[in-house]
Coordinates of C-alpha atoms and ligand atoms in Angstrom, one line a residue:
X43 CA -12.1 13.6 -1.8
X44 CA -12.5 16.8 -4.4
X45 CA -14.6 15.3 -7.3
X46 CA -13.8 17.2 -10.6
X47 CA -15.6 15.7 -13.5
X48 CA -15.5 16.9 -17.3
X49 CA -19.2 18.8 -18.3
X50 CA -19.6 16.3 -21.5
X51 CA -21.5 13.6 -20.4
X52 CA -23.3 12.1 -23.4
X53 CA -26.8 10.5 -23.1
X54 CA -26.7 7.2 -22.9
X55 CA -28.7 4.0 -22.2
X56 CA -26.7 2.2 -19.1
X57 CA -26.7 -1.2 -20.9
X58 CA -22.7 -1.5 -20.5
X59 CA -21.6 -5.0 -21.5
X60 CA -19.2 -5.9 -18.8
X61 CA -16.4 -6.4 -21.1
X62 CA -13.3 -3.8 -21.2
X63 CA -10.1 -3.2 -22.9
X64 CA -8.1 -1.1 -20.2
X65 CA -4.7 0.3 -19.8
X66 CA -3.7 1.2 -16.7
X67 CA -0.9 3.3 -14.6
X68 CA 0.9 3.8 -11.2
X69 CA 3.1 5.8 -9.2
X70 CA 4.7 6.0 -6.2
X71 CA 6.2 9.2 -4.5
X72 CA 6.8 11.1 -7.9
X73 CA 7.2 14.6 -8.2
X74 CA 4.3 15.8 -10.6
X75 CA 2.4 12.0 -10.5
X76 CA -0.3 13.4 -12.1
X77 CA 1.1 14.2 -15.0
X78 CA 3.1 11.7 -15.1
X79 CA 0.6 9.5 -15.2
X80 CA -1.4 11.4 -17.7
X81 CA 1.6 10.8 -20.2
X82 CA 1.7 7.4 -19.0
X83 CA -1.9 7.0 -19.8
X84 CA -1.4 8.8 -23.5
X85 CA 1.3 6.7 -24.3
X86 CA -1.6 3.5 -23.2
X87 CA -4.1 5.2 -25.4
X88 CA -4.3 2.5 -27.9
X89 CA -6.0 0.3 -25.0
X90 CA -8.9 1.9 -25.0
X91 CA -9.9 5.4 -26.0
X92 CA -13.6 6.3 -24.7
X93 CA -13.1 7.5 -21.1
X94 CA -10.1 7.9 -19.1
X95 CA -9.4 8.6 -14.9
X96 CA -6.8 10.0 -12.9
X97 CA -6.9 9.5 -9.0
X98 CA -4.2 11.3 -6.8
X99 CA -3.5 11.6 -3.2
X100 CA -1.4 14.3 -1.3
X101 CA -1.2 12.6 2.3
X102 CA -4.6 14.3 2.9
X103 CA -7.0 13.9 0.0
X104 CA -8.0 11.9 -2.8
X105 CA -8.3 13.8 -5.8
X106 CA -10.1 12.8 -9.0
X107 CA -10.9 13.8 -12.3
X108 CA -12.4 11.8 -15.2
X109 CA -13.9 12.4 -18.7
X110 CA -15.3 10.9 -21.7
X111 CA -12.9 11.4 -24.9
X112 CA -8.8 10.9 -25.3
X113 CA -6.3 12.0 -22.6
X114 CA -4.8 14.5 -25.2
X115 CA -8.6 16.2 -24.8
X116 CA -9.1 15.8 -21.2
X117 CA -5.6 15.7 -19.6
X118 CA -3.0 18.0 -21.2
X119 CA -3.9 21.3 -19.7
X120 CA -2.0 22.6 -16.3
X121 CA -5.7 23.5 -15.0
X122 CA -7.0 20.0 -14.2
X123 CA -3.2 18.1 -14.0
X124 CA -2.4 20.9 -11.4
X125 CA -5.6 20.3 -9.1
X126 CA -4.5 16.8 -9.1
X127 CA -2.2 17.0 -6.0
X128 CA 0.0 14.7 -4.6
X129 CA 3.3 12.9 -4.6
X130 CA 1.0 9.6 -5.8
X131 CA -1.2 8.7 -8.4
X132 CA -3.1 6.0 -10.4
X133 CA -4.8 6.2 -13.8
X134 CA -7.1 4.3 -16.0
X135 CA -8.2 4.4 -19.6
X136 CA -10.9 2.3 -21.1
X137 CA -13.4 1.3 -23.5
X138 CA -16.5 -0.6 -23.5
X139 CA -17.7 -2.9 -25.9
X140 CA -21.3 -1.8 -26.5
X141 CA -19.7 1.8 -26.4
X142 CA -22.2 3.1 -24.2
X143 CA -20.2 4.6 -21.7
X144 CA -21.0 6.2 -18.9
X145 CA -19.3 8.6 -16.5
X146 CA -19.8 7.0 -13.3
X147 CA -18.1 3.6 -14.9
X148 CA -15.3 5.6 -15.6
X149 CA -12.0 4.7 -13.8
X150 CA -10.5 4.5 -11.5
X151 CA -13.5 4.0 -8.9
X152 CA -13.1 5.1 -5.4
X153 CA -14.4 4.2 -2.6
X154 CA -14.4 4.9 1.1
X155 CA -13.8 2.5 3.5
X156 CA -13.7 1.8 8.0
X157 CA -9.8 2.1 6.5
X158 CA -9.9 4.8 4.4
X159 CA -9.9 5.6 0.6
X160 CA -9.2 3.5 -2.5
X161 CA -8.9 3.9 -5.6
X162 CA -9.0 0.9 -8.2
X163 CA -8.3 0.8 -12.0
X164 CA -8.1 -2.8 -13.6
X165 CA -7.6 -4.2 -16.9
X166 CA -9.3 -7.4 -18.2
X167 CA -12.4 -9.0 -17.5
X168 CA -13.9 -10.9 -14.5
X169 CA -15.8 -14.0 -15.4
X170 CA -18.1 -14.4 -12.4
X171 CA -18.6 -10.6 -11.8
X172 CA -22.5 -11.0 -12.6
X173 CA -23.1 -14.1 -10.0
X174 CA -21.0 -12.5 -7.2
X175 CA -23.0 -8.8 -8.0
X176 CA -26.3 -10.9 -7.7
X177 CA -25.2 -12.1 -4.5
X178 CA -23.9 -9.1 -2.6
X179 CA -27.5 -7.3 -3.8
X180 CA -29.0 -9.9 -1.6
X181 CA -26.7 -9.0 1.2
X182 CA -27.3 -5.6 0.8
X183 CA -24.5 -3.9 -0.9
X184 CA -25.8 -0.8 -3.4
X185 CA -23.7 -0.8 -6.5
X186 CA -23.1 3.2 -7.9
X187 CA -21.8 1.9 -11.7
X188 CA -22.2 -1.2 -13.9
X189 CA -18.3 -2.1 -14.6
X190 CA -17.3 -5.5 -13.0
X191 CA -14.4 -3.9 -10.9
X192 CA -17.0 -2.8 -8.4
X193 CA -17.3 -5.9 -7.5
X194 CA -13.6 -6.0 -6.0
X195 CA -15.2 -2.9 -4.3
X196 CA -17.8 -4.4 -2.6
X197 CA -15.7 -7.9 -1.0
X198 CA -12.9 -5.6 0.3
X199 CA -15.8 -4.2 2.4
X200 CA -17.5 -7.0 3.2
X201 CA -14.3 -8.8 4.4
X202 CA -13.3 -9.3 7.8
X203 CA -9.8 -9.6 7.1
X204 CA -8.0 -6.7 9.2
X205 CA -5.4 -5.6 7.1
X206 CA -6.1 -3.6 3.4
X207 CA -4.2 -6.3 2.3
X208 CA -5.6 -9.1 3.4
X209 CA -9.3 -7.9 2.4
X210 CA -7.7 -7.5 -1.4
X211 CA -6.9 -10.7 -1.1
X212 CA -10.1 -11.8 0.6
X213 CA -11.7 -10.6 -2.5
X214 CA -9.1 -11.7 -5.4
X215 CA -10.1 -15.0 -4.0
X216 CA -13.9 -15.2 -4.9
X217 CA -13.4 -13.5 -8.0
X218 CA -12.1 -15.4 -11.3
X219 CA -10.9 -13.6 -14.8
X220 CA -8.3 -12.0 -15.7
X221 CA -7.0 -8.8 -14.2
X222 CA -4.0 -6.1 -14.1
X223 CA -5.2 -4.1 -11.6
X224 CA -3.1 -1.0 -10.0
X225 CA -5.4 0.4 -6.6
X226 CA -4.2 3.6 -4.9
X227 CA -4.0 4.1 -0.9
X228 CA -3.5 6.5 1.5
X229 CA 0.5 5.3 2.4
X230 CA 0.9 2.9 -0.7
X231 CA 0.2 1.7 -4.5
X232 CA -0.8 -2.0 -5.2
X233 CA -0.2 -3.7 -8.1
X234 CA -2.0 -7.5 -8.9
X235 CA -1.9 -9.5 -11.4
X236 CA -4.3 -12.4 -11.7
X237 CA -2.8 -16.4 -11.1
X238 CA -2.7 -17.0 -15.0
X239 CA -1.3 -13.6 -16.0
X240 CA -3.6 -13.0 -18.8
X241 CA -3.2 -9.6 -19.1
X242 CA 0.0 -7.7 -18.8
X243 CA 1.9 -5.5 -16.0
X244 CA 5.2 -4.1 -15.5
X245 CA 6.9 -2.6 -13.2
X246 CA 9.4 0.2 -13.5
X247 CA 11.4 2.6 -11.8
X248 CA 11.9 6.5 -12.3
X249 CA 14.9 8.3 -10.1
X250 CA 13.3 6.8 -6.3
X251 CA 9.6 6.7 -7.8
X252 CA 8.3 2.9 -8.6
X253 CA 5.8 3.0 -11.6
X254 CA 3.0 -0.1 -12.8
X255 CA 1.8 0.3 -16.0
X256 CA 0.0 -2.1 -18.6
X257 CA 2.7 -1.6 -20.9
X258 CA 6.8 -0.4 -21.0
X259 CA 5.6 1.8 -23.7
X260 CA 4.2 4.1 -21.1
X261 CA 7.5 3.6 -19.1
X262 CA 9.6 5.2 -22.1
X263 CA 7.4 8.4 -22.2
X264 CA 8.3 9.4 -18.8
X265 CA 11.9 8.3 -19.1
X266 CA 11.5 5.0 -16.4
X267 CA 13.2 2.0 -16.9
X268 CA 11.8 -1.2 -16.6
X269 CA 12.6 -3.2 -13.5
X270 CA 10.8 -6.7 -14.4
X271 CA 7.4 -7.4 -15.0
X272 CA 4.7 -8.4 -12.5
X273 CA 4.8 -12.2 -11.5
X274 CA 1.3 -13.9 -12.2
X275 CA -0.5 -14.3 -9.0
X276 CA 1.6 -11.5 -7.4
X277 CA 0.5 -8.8 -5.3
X278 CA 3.4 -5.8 -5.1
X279 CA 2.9 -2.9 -2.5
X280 CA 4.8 0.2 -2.9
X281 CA 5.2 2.4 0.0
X282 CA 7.7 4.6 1.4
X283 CA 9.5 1.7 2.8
X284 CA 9.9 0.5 -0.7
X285 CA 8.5 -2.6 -2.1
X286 CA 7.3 -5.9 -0.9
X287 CA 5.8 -8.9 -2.7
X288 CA 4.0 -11.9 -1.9
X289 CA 1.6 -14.5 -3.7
X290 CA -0.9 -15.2 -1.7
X291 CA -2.6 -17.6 -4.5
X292 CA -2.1 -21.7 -5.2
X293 CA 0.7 -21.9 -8.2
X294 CA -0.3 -22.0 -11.6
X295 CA 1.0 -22.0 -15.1
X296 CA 1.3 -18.7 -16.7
X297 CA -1.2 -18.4 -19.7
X298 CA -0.3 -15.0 -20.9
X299 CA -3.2 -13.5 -23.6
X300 CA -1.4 -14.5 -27.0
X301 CA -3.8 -11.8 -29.0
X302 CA -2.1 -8.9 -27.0
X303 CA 1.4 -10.1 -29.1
X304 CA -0.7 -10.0 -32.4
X305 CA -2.6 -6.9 -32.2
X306 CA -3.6 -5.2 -29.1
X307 CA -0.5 -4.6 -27.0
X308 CA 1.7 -1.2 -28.9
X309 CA 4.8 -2.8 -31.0
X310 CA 7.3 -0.7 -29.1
X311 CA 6.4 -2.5 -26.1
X312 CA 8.2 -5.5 -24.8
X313 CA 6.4 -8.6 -22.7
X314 CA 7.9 -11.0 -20.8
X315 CA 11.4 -9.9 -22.4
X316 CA 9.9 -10.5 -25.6
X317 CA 9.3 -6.9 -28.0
X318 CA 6.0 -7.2 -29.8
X319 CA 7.5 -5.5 -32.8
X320 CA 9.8 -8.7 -33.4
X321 CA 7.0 -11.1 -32.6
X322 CA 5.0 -9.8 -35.4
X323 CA 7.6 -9.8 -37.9
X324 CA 8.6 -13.5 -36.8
X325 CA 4.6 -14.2 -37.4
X326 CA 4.7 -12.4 -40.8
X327 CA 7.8 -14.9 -41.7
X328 CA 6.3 -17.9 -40.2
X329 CA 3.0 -17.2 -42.5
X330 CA 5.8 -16.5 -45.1
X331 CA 7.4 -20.1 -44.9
X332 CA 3.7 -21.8 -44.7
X333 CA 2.1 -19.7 -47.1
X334 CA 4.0 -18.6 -50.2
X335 CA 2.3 -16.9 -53.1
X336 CA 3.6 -15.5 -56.2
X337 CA 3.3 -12.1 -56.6
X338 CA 4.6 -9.0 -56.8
X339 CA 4.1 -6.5 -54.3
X340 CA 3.4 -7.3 -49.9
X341 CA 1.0 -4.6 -48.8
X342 CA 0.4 -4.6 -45.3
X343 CA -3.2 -3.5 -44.1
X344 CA -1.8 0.0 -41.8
X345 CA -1.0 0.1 -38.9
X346 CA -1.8 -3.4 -38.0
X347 CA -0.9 -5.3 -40.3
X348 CA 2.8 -3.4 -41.3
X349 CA 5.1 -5.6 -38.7
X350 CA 3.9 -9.1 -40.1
X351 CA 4.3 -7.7 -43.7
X352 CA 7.9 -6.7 -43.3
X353 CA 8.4 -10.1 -41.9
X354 CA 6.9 -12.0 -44.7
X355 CA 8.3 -9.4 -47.4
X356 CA 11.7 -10.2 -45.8
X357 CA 11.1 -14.2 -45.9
X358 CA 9.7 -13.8 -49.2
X359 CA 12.1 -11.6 -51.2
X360 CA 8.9 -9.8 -52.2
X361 CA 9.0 -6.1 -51.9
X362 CA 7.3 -4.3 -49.3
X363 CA 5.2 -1.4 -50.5
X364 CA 2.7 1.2 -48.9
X365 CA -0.5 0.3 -51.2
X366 CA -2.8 1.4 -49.1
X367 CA -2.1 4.9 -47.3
X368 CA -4.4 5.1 -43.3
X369 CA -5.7 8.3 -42.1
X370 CA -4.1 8.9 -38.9
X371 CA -7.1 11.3 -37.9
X372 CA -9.9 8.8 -37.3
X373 CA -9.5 6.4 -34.4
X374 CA -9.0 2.5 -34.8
X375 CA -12.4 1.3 -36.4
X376 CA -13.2 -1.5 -33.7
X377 CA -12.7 0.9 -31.1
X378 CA -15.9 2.9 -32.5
X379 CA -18.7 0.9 -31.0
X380 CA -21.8 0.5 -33.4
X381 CA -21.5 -1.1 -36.2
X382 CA -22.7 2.0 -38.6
X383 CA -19.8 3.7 -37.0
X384 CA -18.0 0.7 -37.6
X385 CA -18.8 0.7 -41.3
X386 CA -18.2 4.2 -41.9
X387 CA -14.9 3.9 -39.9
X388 CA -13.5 1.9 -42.7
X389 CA -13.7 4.1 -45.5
X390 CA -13.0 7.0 -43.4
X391 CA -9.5 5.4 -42.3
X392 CA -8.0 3.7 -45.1
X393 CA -7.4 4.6 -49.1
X394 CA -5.6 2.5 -52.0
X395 CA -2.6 3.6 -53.5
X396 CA -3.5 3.3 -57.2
X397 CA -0.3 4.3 -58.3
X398 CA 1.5 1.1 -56.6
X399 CA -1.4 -1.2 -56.8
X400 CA -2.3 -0.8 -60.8
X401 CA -1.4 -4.3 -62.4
X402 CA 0.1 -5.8 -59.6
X403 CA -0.3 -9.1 -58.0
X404 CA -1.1 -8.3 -54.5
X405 CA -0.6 -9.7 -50.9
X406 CA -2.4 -8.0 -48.5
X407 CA -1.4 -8.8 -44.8
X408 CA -3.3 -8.2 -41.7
X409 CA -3.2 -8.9 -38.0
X410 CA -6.3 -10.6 -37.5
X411 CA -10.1 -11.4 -39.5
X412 CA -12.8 -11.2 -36.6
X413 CA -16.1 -10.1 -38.5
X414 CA -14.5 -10.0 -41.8
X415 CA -15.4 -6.3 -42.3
X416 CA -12.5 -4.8 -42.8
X417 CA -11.0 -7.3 -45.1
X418 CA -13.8 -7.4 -47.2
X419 CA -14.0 -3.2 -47.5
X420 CA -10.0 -3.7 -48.4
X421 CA -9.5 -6.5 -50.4
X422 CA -12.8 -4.4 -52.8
X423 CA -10.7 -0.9 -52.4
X424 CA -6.9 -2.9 -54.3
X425 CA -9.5 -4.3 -57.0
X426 CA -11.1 -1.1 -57.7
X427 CA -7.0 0.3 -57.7
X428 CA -6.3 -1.8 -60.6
X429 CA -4.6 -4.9 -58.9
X430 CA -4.3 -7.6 -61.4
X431 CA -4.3 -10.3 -58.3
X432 CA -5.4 -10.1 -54.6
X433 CA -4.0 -12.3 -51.8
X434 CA -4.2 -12.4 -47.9
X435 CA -2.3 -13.7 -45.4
X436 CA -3.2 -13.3 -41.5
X437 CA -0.8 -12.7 -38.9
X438 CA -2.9 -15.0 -36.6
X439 CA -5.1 -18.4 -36.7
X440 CA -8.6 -18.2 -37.6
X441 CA -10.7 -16.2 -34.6
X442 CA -13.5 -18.9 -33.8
X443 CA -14.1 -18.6 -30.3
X444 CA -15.2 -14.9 -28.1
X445 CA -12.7 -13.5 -25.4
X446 CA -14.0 -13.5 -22.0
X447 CA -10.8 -12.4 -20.6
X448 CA -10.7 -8.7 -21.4
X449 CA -10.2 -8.1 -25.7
X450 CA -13.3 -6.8 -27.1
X451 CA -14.6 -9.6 -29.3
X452 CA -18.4 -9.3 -31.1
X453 CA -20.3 -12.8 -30.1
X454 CA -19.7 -16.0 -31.5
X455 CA -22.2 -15.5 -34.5
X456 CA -20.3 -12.8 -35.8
X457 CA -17.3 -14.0 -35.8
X458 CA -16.5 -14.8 -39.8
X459 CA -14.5 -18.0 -38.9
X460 CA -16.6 -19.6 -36.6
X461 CA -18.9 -19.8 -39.3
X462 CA -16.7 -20.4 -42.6
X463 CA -13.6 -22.4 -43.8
X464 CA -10.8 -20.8 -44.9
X465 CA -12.6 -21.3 -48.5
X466 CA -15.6 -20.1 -48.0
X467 CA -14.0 -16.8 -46.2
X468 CA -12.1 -16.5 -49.3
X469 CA -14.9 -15.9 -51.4
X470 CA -16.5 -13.6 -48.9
X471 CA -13.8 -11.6 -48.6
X472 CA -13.6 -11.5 -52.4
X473 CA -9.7 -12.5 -52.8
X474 CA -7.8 -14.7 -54.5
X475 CA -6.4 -16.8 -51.5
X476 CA -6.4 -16.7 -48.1
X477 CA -4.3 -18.1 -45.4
X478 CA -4.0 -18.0 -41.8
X479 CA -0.7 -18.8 -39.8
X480 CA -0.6 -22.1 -38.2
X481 CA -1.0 -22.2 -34.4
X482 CA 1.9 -24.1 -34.3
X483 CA 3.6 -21.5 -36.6
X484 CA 2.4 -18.6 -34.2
X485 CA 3.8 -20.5 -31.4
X486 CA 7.4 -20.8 -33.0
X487 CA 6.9 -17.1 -33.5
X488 CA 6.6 -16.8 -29.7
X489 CA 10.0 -19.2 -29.9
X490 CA 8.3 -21.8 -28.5
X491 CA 9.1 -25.3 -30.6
X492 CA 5.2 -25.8 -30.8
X493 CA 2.1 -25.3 -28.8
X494 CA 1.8 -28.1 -25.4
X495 CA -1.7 -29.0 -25.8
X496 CA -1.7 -30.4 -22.6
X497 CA -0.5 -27.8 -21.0
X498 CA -0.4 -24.7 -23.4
X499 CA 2.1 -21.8 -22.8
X500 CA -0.4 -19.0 -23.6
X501 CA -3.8 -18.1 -24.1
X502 CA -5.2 -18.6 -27.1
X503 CA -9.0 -19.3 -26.2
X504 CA -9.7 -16.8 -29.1
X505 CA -8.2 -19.1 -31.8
X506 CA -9.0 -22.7 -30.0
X507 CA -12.1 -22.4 -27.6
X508 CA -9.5 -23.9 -24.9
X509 CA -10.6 -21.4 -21.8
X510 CA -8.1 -21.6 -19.1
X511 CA -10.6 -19.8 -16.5
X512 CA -13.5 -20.3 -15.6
X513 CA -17.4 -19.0 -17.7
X514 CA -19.2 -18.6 -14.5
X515 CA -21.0 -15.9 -16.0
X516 CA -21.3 -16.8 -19.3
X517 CA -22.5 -20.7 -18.7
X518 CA -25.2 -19.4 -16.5
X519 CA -26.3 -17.0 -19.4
X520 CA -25.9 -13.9 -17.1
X521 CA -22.1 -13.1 -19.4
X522 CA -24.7 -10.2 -21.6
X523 CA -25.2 -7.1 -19.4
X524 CA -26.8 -6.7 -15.8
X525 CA -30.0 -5.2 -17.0
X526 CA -31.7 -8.4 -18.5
X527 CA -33.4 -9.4 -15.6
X528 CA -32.9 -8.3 -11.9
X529 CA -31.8 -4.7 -12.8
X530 CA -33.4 -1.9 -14.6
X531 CA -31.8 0.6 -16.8
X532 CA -30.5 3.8 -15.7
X533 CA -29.3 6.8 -17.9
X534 CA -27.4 9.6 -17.6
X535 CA -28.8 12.9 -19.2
Ligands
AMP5 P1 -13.0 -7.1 -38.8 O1 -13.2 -6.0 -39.7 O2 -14.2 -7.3 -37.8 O3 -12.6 -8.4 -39.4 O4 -11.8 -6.7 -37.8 C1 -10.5 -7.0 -38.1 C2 -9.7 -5.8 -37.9 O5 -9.9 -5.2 -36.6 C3 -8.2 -6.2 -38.0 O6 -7.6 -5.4 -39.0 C4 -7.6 -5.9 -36.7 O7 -6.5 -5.1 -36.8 C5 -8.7 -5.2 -35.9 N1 -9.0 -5.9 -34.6 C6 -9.0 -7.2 -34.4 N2 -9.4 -7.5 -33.1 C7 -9.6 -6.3 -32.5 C8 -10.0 -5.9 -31.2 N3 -10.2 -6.8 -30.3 N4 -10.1 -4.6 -30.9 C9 -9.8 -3.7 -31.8 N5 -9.5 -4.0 -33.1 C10 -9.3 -5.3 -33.5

């Protein structure tokens, strides 16, 4: 394996919470698969912008090169896509929560094996990750990165199963979470996605080349069609002999992440058969239909919050206007880690158009409220424009619970609903009436008739505290990091 690494690695503590927000990509036999997958990857950049990986393989070698900062920054030149040889490839790009991101987490990790090589990139979050690491430290394994995917890592080589295969599985069956993973082997590309099909994965199909990617937005870029997505619980290996698929896991109902719909996943990208563009603008007229208000303008909080506002500006009869104008040069604020980044990141991203707001009765609409930062920063930027009235109306319910499963949510505490009503978030925020959509109206958005609390179509842990997998981690208070007790620190300089 060639190792090629970028020379900008930042100084960090190695404190990485084990949460992620990942995209990831795959292919199979493709002339240029590098740079394939490095467009596939820019086209997944909204999943997770701090550190991105490329592994190829030429029927030789593994080749692999990885770097802090944006694919546009790190993967656009013919100097590093042309080292990265080879008629396959797999790519990875990620963020951390805590934003301390180190190098050596970057994926895809590799590893050698009694078998060979493999490369791994996943997307999501394993809930047990901390137990099993504790474990295979007593028997000996010696983990290189903090990121929960080694985990996967360090089964497959403890397993006695014979096959690649079969050792995958082997270890898909002591971990639980949710995962979208996409590994890279010597003769084949394997795609997995976990029994509940939290996160997404689709498979596509370029001239004889099979693609996986996160999302069919990265399909477009490269000209691929979409073939179907990946089943839940379905492992699909692509080799020259084409592509087989099994499920080697016990049934379950599919409880897809409802919060990729709302906000994470791009809106150009379709799920399930279902384009996330369309779901938002059904929310925006579901919240429409529960929530009316008189006013004058609908002003959706960019880019977020601009689907659900056509919606509701549609169901309304309200006109649609761009009040406040986003300034496509700073990243999405969440996506910069600490909070004084955070804070500055509003300001920096988003200004008031006086000339539309002056005297106007407002509604603001927005995706989601998690902290309550950005709302409050907004709602205090229309006043100071001369708005005579300011309303809000959420594309989603209210965000009382932490994701385990993958989306970057701040703890508990900090979340602004799980401490307020919709009242008292009101006056926080500063506005003149808040609403949230129903869950049952988010559901009918989804075109389901309403949500089967027994058995719930999606997700939606983040807006009910109804966690379809597991906590391991979290119930035995190990969920925070891997350096609070059995592990010391370790930076890179
Ligand atoms: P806050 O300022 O903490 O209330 O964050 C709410 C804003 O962040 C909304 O405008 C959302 O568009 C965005 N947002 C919500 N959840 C996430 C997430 N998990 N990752 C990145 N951005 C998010």
């Amino acid at each position: 394996m060639t190792i090629t690494t970028s020379p900008y690695v930042k100084s960090q503590n190695d404190d990485d919470k084990l949460h992620e927000e990942c995209g990831v990509f795959g292919i199979f036999d493709g002339n240029n698969a590098a740079a394939h997958t490095a467009l596939g990857l820019h086209a997944l950049q909204h999943r997770g912008q701090e550190a991105a990986g490329i592994v190829s393989f030429d029927g030789k070698q593994f080749y692999s090169h990885k770097a802090l900062g944006l694919i546009s920054d790190n993967f656009s030149s013919a100097s590093i896509i042309d080292k990265l040889h080879g008629h396959m490839a797999i790519g990875h790009t990620r963020y951390s929560t805590t934003g301390e991101t180190l190098l050596r987490n970057v994926q895809p990790l590799f590893a050698e094996f009694s078998f060979g090589g493999l490369a791994i990139a996943h997307n999501g979050n394993l809930t047990n990750a901390m137990h099993l690491r504790r474990e295979l430290v007593k028997r000996g394994s010696l983990f290189q990165a903090t990121s929960d995917t080694e985990v996967i890592i360090h089964l497959m080589a403890l397993s006695n199963a014979k096959s690649i295969e079969d050792r995958l599985v082997d270890a898909l069956n002591q971990i639980e979470g949710a995962y979208s993973l996409v590994c890279l082997i010597e003769n084949a590309i394997i795609g997995v996605r976990d029994p509940l099909g939290v996160r997404p994965l689709v498979l596509g199909k370029l001239d004889n080349s099979y693609i996986l990617a996160s999302e069919t937005c990265a399909l477009d870029i490269i000209g691929a069609q979409r073939v179907r997505d990946i089943e839940p619980g379905e492992i699909i290996v692509i080799n020259k002999d084409g592509l087989r698929s099994f499920k080697p896991f016990p049934q379950k109902k599919e409880r897809f992440c409802v919060f990729e719909y709302i906000y994470f996943a791009r809106p150009d990208s379709s799920i399930n058969n279902r384009n996330v563009y369309d779901v938002r603008k059904r929310i925006g007229a579901e919240l429409a239909k529960e929530s009316p208000v008189d006013a004058d303008l609908i002003v959706p909080v960019p880019d977020s919050g601009v689907p659900a506002s056509i919606g509701y500006a549609t169901e309304s009869g309200i006109p649609f206007e761009l009040g406040i104008i986003r300034n496509h040069y700073v990243g999405r604020t969440f996506i910069e880690p600490t909070d004084h980044v955070r804070h500055l990141g509003v300001k920096l991203k988003h200004n008031a158009n006086q000339a539309i707001l002056k005297g106007k009765r407002v509604v603001l609409v927005d995706d989601s409220i998690v902290r309550g930062t950005t709302s409050k920063k907004i709602v205090t930027m229309v006043r100071d424009a001369g708005a005579a009235e300011v309303h809000m109306r959420i594309a989603s319910p209210p965000t009382t619970h932490s994701c385990y499963y993958g989306v970057d949510t701040p703890e508990r505490s900090q979340l602004m609903a799980a401490k307020n009503n919709v009242e008292e978030m009101a006056k926080i925020i500063g506005v003149d009436s808040l609403a949230f959509v129903s869950i049952d109206g988010l559901y009918r958005a989804m075109h389901e008739k309403k949500r089967d609390n027994k058995s719930p179509q999606f997700c939606d842990a983040c807006f009910t505290g109804d966690y379809p997998i597991e906590l391991t981690d979290h119930n035995r208070s190990l969920g925070k990091g891997y350096h609070n007790d059995t592990f010391a620190g370790f930076a890179e300089i």
